[in-house]
mmCIF file of C-alpha atoms and ligand atoms in Angstrom:
data_model
loop_
_atom_site.group_PDB
_atom_site.id
_atom_site.type_symbol
_atom_site.label_atom_id
_atom_site.label_comp_id
_atom_site.label_asym_id
_atom_site.label_seq_id
_atom_site.Cartn_x
_atom_site.Cartn_y
_atom_site.Cartn_z
ATOM 1 C CA MET A 786 176.313 80.504 48.317
ATOM 2 C CA SER A 787 174.188 82.963 50.373
ATOM 3 C CA THR A 788 174.957 82.835 53.919
ATOM 4 C CA PRO A 789 172.707 80.713 55.312
ATOM 5 C CA THR A 790 169.711 82.766 57.455
ATOM 6 C CA ARG A 791 170.007 83.623 60.650
ATOM 7 C CA ILE A 792 166.868 82.085 62.517
ATOM 8 C CA ASP A 793 167.021 83.293 66.011
ATOM 9 C CA LEU A 794 164.881 81.619 68.476
ATOM 10 C CA ARG A 795 166.620 82.018 72.165
ATOM 11 C CA SER A 796 164.614 84.743 72.664
ATOM 12 C CA ASP A 797 161.589 87.321 71.286
ATOM 13 C CA THR A 798 163.874 89.869 73.450
ATOM 14 C CA VAL A 799 166.179 89.726 70.073
ATOM 15 C CA THR A 800 164.354 91.540 67.847
ATOM 16 C CA THR A 801 165.052 94.637 66.257
ATOM 17 C CA PRO A 802 162.613 97.639 65.749
ATOM 18 C CA THR A 803 160.583 98.015 63.013
ATOM 19 C CA PRO A 804 160.747 101.046 59.638
ATOM 20 C CA HIS A 805 157.678 102.410 61.620
ATOM 21 C CA MET A 806 159.312 102.356 65.271
ATOM 22 C CA ARG A 807 162.803 104.354 63.868
ATOM 23 C CA ALA A 808 160.723 106.794 61.816
ATOM 24 C CA ALA A 809 158.898 107.454 65.498
ATOM 25 C CA MET A 810 161.969 107.628 67.415
ATOM 26 C CA ALA A 811 163.354 109.747 65.140
ATOM 27 C CA GLU A 812 160.479 112.224 64.689
ATOM 28 C CA ALA A 813 160.113 111.768 68.961
ATOM 29 C CA LEU A 814 158.854 114.855 71.141
ATOM 30 C CA VAL A 815 161.521 114.861 74.409
ATOM 31 C CA GLY A 816 161.599 116.283 77.376
ATOM 32 C CA ASP A 817 163.323 115.709 81.297
ATOM 33 C CA ASP A 818 160.965 112.779 82.212
ATOM 34 C CA VAL A 819 162.604 113.159 85.746
ATOM 35 C CA TYR A 820 160.751 116.390 85.634
ATOM 36 C CA GLY A 821 157.373 114.763 84.613
ATOM 37 C CA GLU A 822 158.417 116.676 80.941
ATOM 38 C CA ASP A 823 159.041 114.081 78.293
ATOM 39 C CA PRO A 824 155.672 114.803 76.297
ATOM 40 C CA THR A 825 155.893 111.259 74.641
ATOM 41 C CA VAL A 826 156.707 109.216 77.917
ATOM 42 C CA ASN A 827 153.950 110.966 79.292
ATOM 43 C CA GLU A 828 152.048 109.503 76.362
ATOM 44 C CA LEU A 829 152.982 106.116 76.300
ATOM 45 C CA GLN A 830 152.001 105.855 80.117
ATOM 46 C CA GLN A 831 148.503 107.206 79.831
ATOM 47 C CA GLU A 832 148.122 104.706 76.608
ATOM 48 C CA THR A 833 149.477 101.500 78.813
ATOM 49 C CA ALA A 834 147.493 102.946 82.406
ATOM 50 C CA ALA A 835 144.166 103.334 79.992
ATOM 51 C CA LEU A 836 144.607 99.749 77.911
ATOM 52 C CA LEU A 837 145.366 98.261 80.864
ATOM 53 C CA GLY A 838 142.126 99.802 82.774
ATOM 54 C CA PHE A 839 143.955 101.354 85.307
ATOM 55 C CA GLU A 840 145.051 105.030 86.612
ATOM 56 C CA ALA A 841 148.605 105.926 86.063
ATOM 57 C CA GLY A 842 151.738 104.180 84.668
ATOM 58 C CA LEU A 843 155.569 104.701 84.693
ATOM 59 C CA PHE A 844 157.650 103.569 81.874
ATOM 60 C CA MET A 845 161.257 102.059 83.008
ATOM 61 C CA PRO A 846 164.321 100.368 81.212
ATOM 62 C CA SER A 847 163.596 96.779 82.127
ATOM 63 C CA GLY A 848 161.010 94.106 83.504
ATOM 64 C CA THR A 849 163.490 93.311 85.859
ATOM 65 C CA MET A 850 162.915 97.241 87.094
ATOM 66 C CA THR A 851 158.642 97.463 86.688
ATOM 67 C CA ASN A 852 158.470 94.195 88.976
ATOM 68 C CA GLN A 853 161.257 95.040 91.532
ATOM 69 C CA VAL A 854 159.630 98.626 92.071
ATOM 70 C CA ALA A 855 156.315 97.064 91.997
ATOM 71 C CA ILE A 856 157.543 94.519 95.320
ATOM 72 C CA ALA A 857 159.553 97.711 96.902
ATOM 73 C CA VAL A 858 156.387 100.009 96.809
ATOM 74 C CA HIS A 859 153.696 97.089 98.170
ATOM 75 C CA THR A 860 156.494 95.299 100.796
ATOM 76 C CA GLN A 861 157.911 96.188 103.646
ATOM 77 C CA ARG A 862 161.232 95.087 104.769
ATOM 78 C CA GLY A 863 161.340 91.125 106.858
ATOM 79 C CA GLN A 864 157.977 90.484 104.593
ATOM 80 C CA GLU A 865 157.289 87.146 102.157
ATOM 81 C CA VAL A 866 155.848 87.770 98.963
ATOM 82 C CA ILE A 867 154.088 84.394 97.699
ATOM 83 C CA CYS A 868 154.755 83.475 94.135
ATOM 84 C CA ALA A 869 154.999 80.626 91.748
ATOM 85 C CA GLU A 870 157.103 78.183 91.782
ATOM 86 C CA GLY A 871 160.140 79.309 88.033
ATOM 87 C CA SER A 872 159.288 82.639 89.168
ATOM 88 C CA HIS A 873 160.966 85.340 87.158
ATOM 89 C CA ILE A 874 160.779 87.414 89.993
ATOM 90 C CA TYR A 875 163.016 85.439 91.633
ATOM 91 C CA GLU A 876 164.948 82.983 89.305
ATOM 92 C CA TRP A 877 165.701 85.829 86.962
ATOM 93 C CA GLU A 878 166.221 88.860 89.120
ATOM 94 C CA LEU A 879 169.143 88.160 90.860
ATOM 95 C CA GLY A 880 167.837 87.906 94.077
ATOM 96 C CA MET A 881 167.135 91.640 94.246
ATOM 97 C CA MET A 882 164.054 91.072 95.927
ATOM 98 C CA ALA A 883 166.008 90.627 99.303
ATOM 99 C CA THR A 884 168.883 93.026 97.844
ATOM 100 C CA PHE A 885 166.792 96.017 97.397
ATOM 101 C CA SER A 886 163.455 95.497 99.558
ATOM 102 C CA GLY A 887 164.573 93.326 102.049
ATOM 103 C CA VAL A 888 162.236 90.286 101.481
ATOM 104 C CA VAL A 889 162.106 86.901 100.606
ATOM 105 C CA PRO A 890 159.906 84.501 98.252
ATOM 106 C CA ARG A 891 157.594 81.961 99.113
ATOM 107 C CA PHE A 892 156.596 79.266 96.380
ATOM 108 C CA VAL A 893 153.902 77.594 95.917
ATOM 109 C CA PRO A 894 153.838 74.365 93.504
ATOM 110 C CA ALA A 895 152.658 75.171 90.015
ATOM 111 C CA PRO A 896 152.256 72.651 87.872
ATOM 112 C CA VAL A 897 152.368 73.966 84.170
ATOM 113 C CA GLY A 898 153.043 77.263 85.512
ATOM 114 C CA VAL A 899 149.373 77.294 87.400
ATOM 115 C CA PRO A 900 149.111 77.986 91.075
ATOM 116 C CA ASP A 901 145.810 76.417 93.155
ATOM 117 C CA PRO A 902 144.159 79.644 95.218
ATOM 118 C CA ALA A 903 143.811 76.674 98.119
ATOM 119 C CA GLN A 904 147.933 76.554 98.507
ATOM 120 C CA VAL A 905 148.489 80.216 97.980
ATOM 121 C CA ARG A 906 145.855 80.886 101.001
ATOM 122 C CA ARG A 907 147.354 78.290 103.190
ATOM 123 C CA ALA A 908 150.861 80.207 102.034
ATOM 124 C CA VAL A 909 149.880 83.035 103.506
ATOM 125 C CA ARG A 910 151.126 83.953 107.454
ATOM 126 C CA HIS A 911 149.934 86.411 110.373
ATOM 127 C CA SER A 912 151.490 84.976 113.222
ATOM 128 C CA ILE A 913 154.230 86.550 114.873
ATOM 129 C CA HIS A 914 156.341 83.820 114.964
ATOM 130 C CA GLN A 915 156.502 84.323 111.346
ATOM 131 C CA SER A 916 157.867 86.780 108.207
ATOM 132 C CA PRO A 917 153.796 88.091 107.515
ATOM 133 C CA THR A 918 153.306 87.859 103.390
ATOM 134 C CA GLY A 919 153.131 91.134 102.355
ATOM 135 C CA LEU A 920 152.728 90.901 98.404
ATOM 136 C CA ILE A 921 151.055 87.956 96.046
ATOM 137 C CA ALA A 922 152.701 87.936 92.652
ATOM 138 C CA LEU A 923 151.642 86.353 89.985
ATOM 139 C CA GLU A 924 152.910 85.398 86.170
ATOM 140 C CA ASN A 925 151.371 85.456 83.305
ATOM 141 C CA THR A 926 152.710 83.920 80.806
ATOM 142 C CA HIS A 927 154.717 81.731 82.644
ATOM 143 C CA ASN A 928 157.824 81.687 81.436
ATOM 144 C CA LYS A 929 159.316 79.600 82.682
ATOM 145 C CA ALA A 930 156.327 76.894 82.579
ATOM 146 C CA GLY A 931 156.339 77.416 78.833
ATOM 147 C CA GLY A 932 154.661 79.918 78.187
ATOM 148 C CA THR A 933 151.318 78.740 79.995
ATOM 149 C CA VAL A 934 148.420 80.994 80.910
ATOM 150 C CA LEU A 935 146.682 81.638 83.712
ATOM 151 C CA PRO A 936 143.376 80.378 83.935
ATOM 152 C CA HIS A 937 140.583 82.771 84.742
ATOM 153 C CA GLU A 938 139.472 80.831 87.683
ATOM 154 C CA VAL A 939 142.876 80.530 89.159
ATOM 155 C CA ILE A 940 142.920 84.576 88.421
ATOM 156 C CA VAL A 941 139.879 85.097 90.372
ATOM 157 C CA GLY A 942 140.434 82.376 93.397
ATOM 158 C CA ILE A 943 144.114 83.920 94.233
ATOM 159 C CA ARG A 944 142.008 87.797 94.026
ATOM 160 C CA GLU A 945 139.836 85.835 96.316
ATOM 161 C CA VAL A 946 142.310 85.319 98.708
ATOM 162 C CA ALA A 947 144.299 88.159 98.351
ATOM 163 C CA ASP A 948 141.072 90.874 99.180
ATOM 164 C CA ALA A 949 140.219 88.299 101.965
ATOM 165 C CA GLU A 950 143.911 88.445 103.603
ATOM 166 C CA GLY A 951 143.777 92.321 103.002
ATOM 167 C CA LEU A 952 147.152 91.360 100.835
ATOM 168 C CA PRO A 953 147.756 93.214 96.981
ATOM 169 C CA LEU A 954 148.376 91.653 93.815
ATOM 170 C CA HIS A 955 150.671 91.839 91.449
ATOM 171 C CA LEU A 956 151.106 90.656 88.169
ATOM 172 C CA ASP A 957 154.054 90.032 86.088
ATOM 173 C CA GLY A 958 152.639 90.642 82.524
ATOM 174 C CA ALA A 959 155.949 90.623 80.990
ATOM 175 C CA ARG A 960 153.500 88.581 78.090
ATOM 176 C CA LEU A 961 150.523 89.877 79.422
ATOM 177 C CA MET A 962 149.277 90.607 75.564
ATOM 178 C CA ASN A 963 149.929 87.027 74.548
ATOM 179 C CA ALA A 964 147.948 85.900 77.796
ATOM 180 C CA ALA A 965 145.555 88.063 75.778
ATOM 181 C CA ALA A 966 146.242 86.622 72.366
ATOM 182 C CA ALA A 967 145.595 83.001 73.979
ATOM 183 C CA GLN A 968 142.716 83.873 75.581
ATOM 184 C CA ASN A 969 141.021 86.071 72.973
ATOM 185 C CA VAL A 970 140.168 88.847 75.386
ATOM 186 C CA PRO A 971 141.137 92.300 76.105
ATOM 187 C CA ALA A 972 144.308 92.420 78.114
ATOM 188 C CA ARG A 973 142.475 93.801 80.656
ATOM 189 C CA GLN A 974 140.159 91.872 81.394
ATOM 190 C CA ILE A 975 142.916 89.526 83.059
ATOM 191 C CA ALA A 976 145.096 93.252 84.421
ATOM 192 C CA ARG A 977 142.023 93.984 86.465
ATOM 193 C CA TYR A 978 141.616 91.549 89.205
ATOM 194 C CA PHE A 979 145.397 92.744 89.852
ATOM 195 C CA ASP A 980 146.246 96.316 91.867
ATOM 196 C CA SER A 981 149.436 96.491 89.815
ATOM 197 C CA VAL A 982 150.868 95.134 86.070
ATOM 198 C CA SER A 983 154.023 95.252 84.486
ATOM 199 C CA LEU A 984 154.136 94.911 80.980
ATOM 200 C CA CYS A 985 157.181 94.160 78.284
ATOM 201 C CA LEU A 986 157.013 96.320 75.824
ATOM 202 C CA SER A 987 160.491 94.705 74.676
ATOM 203 C CA LYS A 988 159.670 91.055 74.577
ATOM 204 C CA GLY A 989 157.028 89.978 71.424
ATOM 205 C CA LEU A 990 155.769 93.683 71.181
ATOM 206 C CA GLY A 991 158.901 93.776 69.277
ATOM 207 C CA ALA A 992 159.967 97.459 71.415
ATOM 208 C CA PRO A 993 163.652 97.821 71.613
ATOM 209 C CA VAL A 994 163.417 98.593 75.467
ATOM 210 C CA GLY A 995 161.226 98.798 78.297
ATOM 211 C CA SER A 996 158.594 97.385 80.249
ATOM 212 C CA VAL A 997 155.604 99.939 82.169
ATOM 213 C CA LEU A 998 154.300 99.346 85.579
ATOM 214 C CA VAL A 999 150.697 100.713 85.997
ATOM 215 C CA GLY A 1000 148.595 100.830 88.816
ATOM 216 C CA SER A 1001 146.566 103.712 91.190
ATOM 217 C CA LYS A 1002 147.878 107.073 90.858
ATOM 218 C CA ARG A 1003 148.800 106.978 94.038
ATOM 219 C CA PHE A 1004 150.768 103.593 93.752
ATOM 220 C CA ILE A 1005 152.858 105.350 90.712
ATOM 221 C CA ALA A 1006 153.656 108.619 92.905
ATOM 222 C CA SER A 1007 155.592 106.230 94.802
ATOM 223 C CA ALA A 1008 157.213 103.959 92.582
ATOM 224 C CA HIS A 1009 158.545 106.960 91.105
ATOM 225 C CA ARG A 1010 160.629 107.412 94.277
ATOM 226 C CA TYR A 1011 162.423 103.862 93.831
ATOM 227 C CA ARG A 1012 162.584 104.386 90.408
ATOM 228 C CA LYS A 1013 164.878 106.646 91.026
ATOM 229 C CA MET A 1014 166.816 105.047 93.531
ATOM 230 C CA MET A 1015 167.477 101.842 91.249
ATOM 231 C CA GLY A 1016 168.544 104.223 88.622
ATOM 232 C CA GLY A 1017 166.056 104.722 86.431
ATOM 233 C CA GLY A 1018 165.824 108.146 85.957
ATOM 234 C CA MET A 1019 166.433 108.534 82.194
ATOM 235 C CA ARG A 1020 165.730 112.201 81.183
ATOM 236 C CA GLN A 1021 164.904 112.601 77.589
ATOM 237 C CA ALA A 1022 164.016 108.862 77.311
ATOM 238 C CA GLY A 1023 160.833 110.024 74.566
ATOM 239 C CA THR A 1024 163.234 108.352 71.746
ATOM 240 C CA LEU A 1025 162.690 105.023 73.403
ATOM 241 C CA ALA A 1026 158.671 105.745 74.267
ATOM 242 C CA ALA A 1027 158.425 106.066 70.551
ATOM 243 C CA ALA A 1028 158.983 102.988 69.719
ATOM 244 C CA GLY A 1029 157.318 101.565 72.789
ATOM 245 C CA LEU A 1030 154.501 103.412 71.865
ATOM 246 C CA ILE A 1031 154.485 101.156 67.868
ATOM 247 C CA ALA A 1032 154.922 98.317 70.276
ATOM 248 C CA LEU A 1033 151.917 98.765 71.991
ATOM 249 C CA ARG A 1034 149.346 99.691 68.725
ATOM 250 C CA GLU A 1035 150.959 97.114 66.791
ATOM 251 C CA GLY A 1036 152.506 94.437 68.520
ATOM 252 C CA PRO A 1037 149.807 92.368 69.451
ATOM 253 C CA ALA A 1038 148.643 92.167 66.034
ATOM 254 C CA ASN A 1039 151.430 90.174 65.594
ATOM 255 C CA LEU A 1040 151.124 87.361 68.708
ATOM 256 C CA PRO A 1041 148.921 85.017 67.289
ATOM 257 C CA GLY A 1042 151.144 84.170 64.471
ATOM 258 C CA ASP A 1043 153.518 83.525 66.875
ATOM 259 C CA HIS A 1044 151.295 80.886 68.448
ATOM 260 C CA ARG A 1045 150.808 79.331 65.814
ATOM 261 C CA ARG A 1046 153.892 78.881 64.895
ATOM 262 C CA ALA A 1047 155.414 77.908 68.041
ATOM 263 C CA ARG A 1048 152.910 74.885 68.147
ATOM 264 C CA GLU A 1049 154.014 73.792 64.657
ATOM 265 C CA LEU A 1050 157.901 74.019 65.842
ATOM 266 C CA ALA A 1051 156.404 72.105 69.019
ATOM 267 C CA GLU A 1052 154.959 69.311 66.721
ATOM 268 C CA THR A 1053 157.810 68.942 64.574
ATOM 269 C CA LEU A 1054 159.787 68.360 67.160
ATOM 270 C CA VAL A 1055 157.636 65.813 68.669
ATOM 271 C CA GLN A 1056 157.675 64.266 65.150
ATOM 272 C CA ALA A 1057 161.310 64.040 65.532
ATOM 273 C CA GLY A 1058 161.714 62.216 68.519
ATOM 274 C CA TYR A 1059 161.787 65.362 71.226
ATOM 275 C CA ASP A 1060 160.430 65.182 74.683
ATOM 276 C CA VAL A 1061 157.853 68.346 74.410
ATOM 277 C CA ASP A 1062 155.089 68.646 76.428
ATOM 278 C CA LEU A 1063 152.079 69.878 73.763
ATOM 279 C CA SER A 1064 149.738 70.211 76.448
ATOM 280 C CA THR A 1065 152.333 73.940 77.485
ATOM 281 C CA VAL A 1066 152.568 75.261 74.287
ATOM 282 C CA GLN A 1067 149.781 77.683 75.126
ATOM 283 C CA THR A 1068 151.639 81.292 73.310
ATOM 284 C CA ASN A 1069 155.327 81.606 71.452
ATOM 285 C CA ILE A 1070 157.318 79.360 73.889
ATOM 286 C CA VAL A 1071 158.514 75.980 73.279
ATOM 287 C CA TYR A 1072 160.780 73.833 75.349
ATOM 288 C CA ALA A 1073 161.914 70.755 74.536
ATOM 289 C CA THR A 1074 163.513 68.116 77.099
ATOM 290 C CA ILE A 1075 167.138 67.416 75.415
ATOM 291 C CA GLN A 1076 169.751 65.560 76.551
ATOM 292 C CA ASP A 1077 173.084 66.949 76.577
ATOM 293 C CA ALA A 1078 171.325 70.335 76.109
ATOM 294 C CA GLN A 1079 174.109 72.936 75.214
ATOM 295 C CA ALA A 1080 175.727 70.151 72.765
ATOM 296 C CA LYS A 1081 172.381 69.704 70.497
ATOM 297 C CA VAL A 1082 171.940 73.279 70.528
ATOM 298 C CA GLU A 1083 175.596 74.583 69.173
ATOM 299 C CA GLY A 1084 175.021 71.735 67.055
ATOM 300 C CA TRP A 1085 171.542 73.438 65.157
ATOM 301 C CA ALA A 1086 173.802 76.569 65.709
ATOM 302 C CA ALA A 1087 176.091 75.644 63.161
ATOM 303 C CA GLN A 1088 172.816 75.377 60.750
ATOM 304 C CA GLY A 1089 171.361 79.096 61.840
ATOM 305 C CA LEU A 1090 169.279 77.687 63.973
ATOM 306 C CA LEU A 1091 169.410 79.578 67.865
ATOM 307 C CA ALA A 1092 167.535 78.298 70.577
ATOM 308 C CA SER A 1093 168.865 78.573 74.629
ATOM 309 C CA ALA A 1094 170.223 75.510 76.158
ATOM 310 C CA LEU A 1095 168.490 76.883 79.853
ATOM 311 C CA ASP A 1096 169.341 73.387 81.644
ATOM 312 C CA ILE A 1097 171.268 70.117 81.414
ATOM 313 C CA ASP A 1098 168.580 69.224 79.511
ATOM 314 C CA ARG A 1099 166.124 71.619 78.644
ATOM 315 C CA VAL A 1100 166.450 73.876 75.593
ATOM 316 C CA ARG A 1101 164.029 76.172 74.800
ATOM 317 C CA PHE A 1102 162.640 78.517 71.786
ATOM 318 C CA VAL A 1103 161.041 81.732 71.707
ATOM 319 C CA LEU A 1104 158.779 82.881 68.640
ATOM 320 C CA HIS A 1105 158.495 86.049 67.606
ATOM 321 C CA TYR A 1106 157.610 88.332 64.756
ATOM 322 C CA GLN A 1107 160.814 88.621 62.779
ATOM 323 C CA ILE A 1108 160.407 84.736 62.137
ATOM 324 C CA ASP A 1109 157.685 84.370 59.461
ATOM 325 C CA ASP A 1110 156.617 81.018 57.953
ATOM 326 C CA ALA A 1111 160.103 80.624 55.567
ATOM 327 C CA MET A 1112 161.839 81.233 58.333
ATOM 328 C CA LEU A 1113 159.897 78.841 60.435
ATOM 329 C CA GLN A 1114 160.373 76.441 57.867
ATOM 330 C CA ARG A 1115 164.272 76.087 57.498
ATOM 331 C CA ALA A 1116 163.867 75.614 61.580
ATOM 332 C CA LYS A 1117 161.379 73.119 61.353
ATOM 333 C CA GLU A 1118 163.545 71.636 58.716
ATOM 334 C CA ILE A 1119 167.029 71.561 61.256
ATOM 335 C CA VAL A 1120 165.146 70.132 64.196
ATOM 336 C CA ALA A 1121 163.989 66.899 62.071
ATOM 337 C CA GLY A 1122 167.956 66.962 60.688
ATOM 338 C CA MET A 1123 166.618 67.621 57.197
HETATM 339 C C1 PLP B 1115 162.211 89.354 80.335
HETATM 340 C C2 PLP B 1115 160.644 88.838 81.316
HETATM 341 C C3 PLP B 1115 161.229 89.918 82.661
HETATM 342 C C4 PLP B 1115 161.626 90.768 82.407
HETATM 343 O O1 PLP B 1115 163.114 90.622 81.850
HETATM 344 P P1 PLP B 1115 163.762 92.527 81.848
HETATM 345 O O2 PLP B 1115 165.062 91.691 80.813
HETATM 346 O O3 PLP B 1115 164.540 92.481 82.831
HETATM 347 O O4 PLP B 1115 162.903 93.428 80.774
HETATM 348 C C5 PLP B 1115 160.046 89.827 83.623
HETATM 349 N N1 PLP B 1115 159.228 88.547 83.888
HETATM 350 C C6 PLP B 1115 159.175 88.212 82.761
HETATM 351 C C7 PLP B 1115 158.021 87.036 83.173
HETATM 352 C C8 PLP B 1115 160.074 87.527 81.562
HETATM 353 O O5 PLP B 1115 160.166 86.693 80.636
#
């Protein structure tokens, strides 16, 4: 008997580089990127900036670093960052906004990951008695809410608040390309409302490592210094950037398929009696509410299906390009108890 296939739906970070990425990595031109002399890193930064409609970009090892560097550039110590409840910049970035930038989050409610511009406006603080607001940060797609997409009018409304209050607006766009695919618009049509955007190459786009932060030339010049402070100066990083370029060019084409498979898996879970809010299944992530999530996940893992128990009663499945229809079929059979 052959070993059962391992169907890894714990995250879209678990993918391995494509053969095309491996070839590009082997051939990449490199130089010392801390001196700005790695041609492949420079190409990736310029191409990402152009794709998203910005002047400049900066390559970093992780999305946590691109977000936290952006926060450091935009804010001053003692300020608040307005963000949606459940935002990655706070929930999953280990308190870095406090330890590195000396700022604290102020959450606004975000049912299904979507904050209300009126509540963002009410959360802004300018009084001498309170920590002033330094930044508004949005997340699109919203990971913890289930990969949900920010509606266009919400982004426009929050941009208006930022302009009226004189505040910068950052986008944690780790999965911006998923949002663009779901809305069938170019990513720059979403990105244009923000002062800075952080894009992950190593999620659904499939690169082994890396994220790019984009913004104005002035913003990126400042980001360069904070990246170095965080230990993100990577020297001959062109080998990684080469894979990132392939991810940027070829990755987006896979996303509609990932979204369709996520939807199919969600529907199978519902048919099997699990509690899934189908309205939140808009991209490549599926959350199910399951009592004793850990035991359930272990049972499925024994059959070759890996998912994440992210809370005592929440299980997350994330689709990505290394899950084809045959693997999806097997995943559906396992969750349906077949
Ligand atoms: C994955 C992710 C990040 C970055 O995570 P790293 O593991 O540091 O690359 C940032 N924001 C969101 C919404 C994410 O899902």
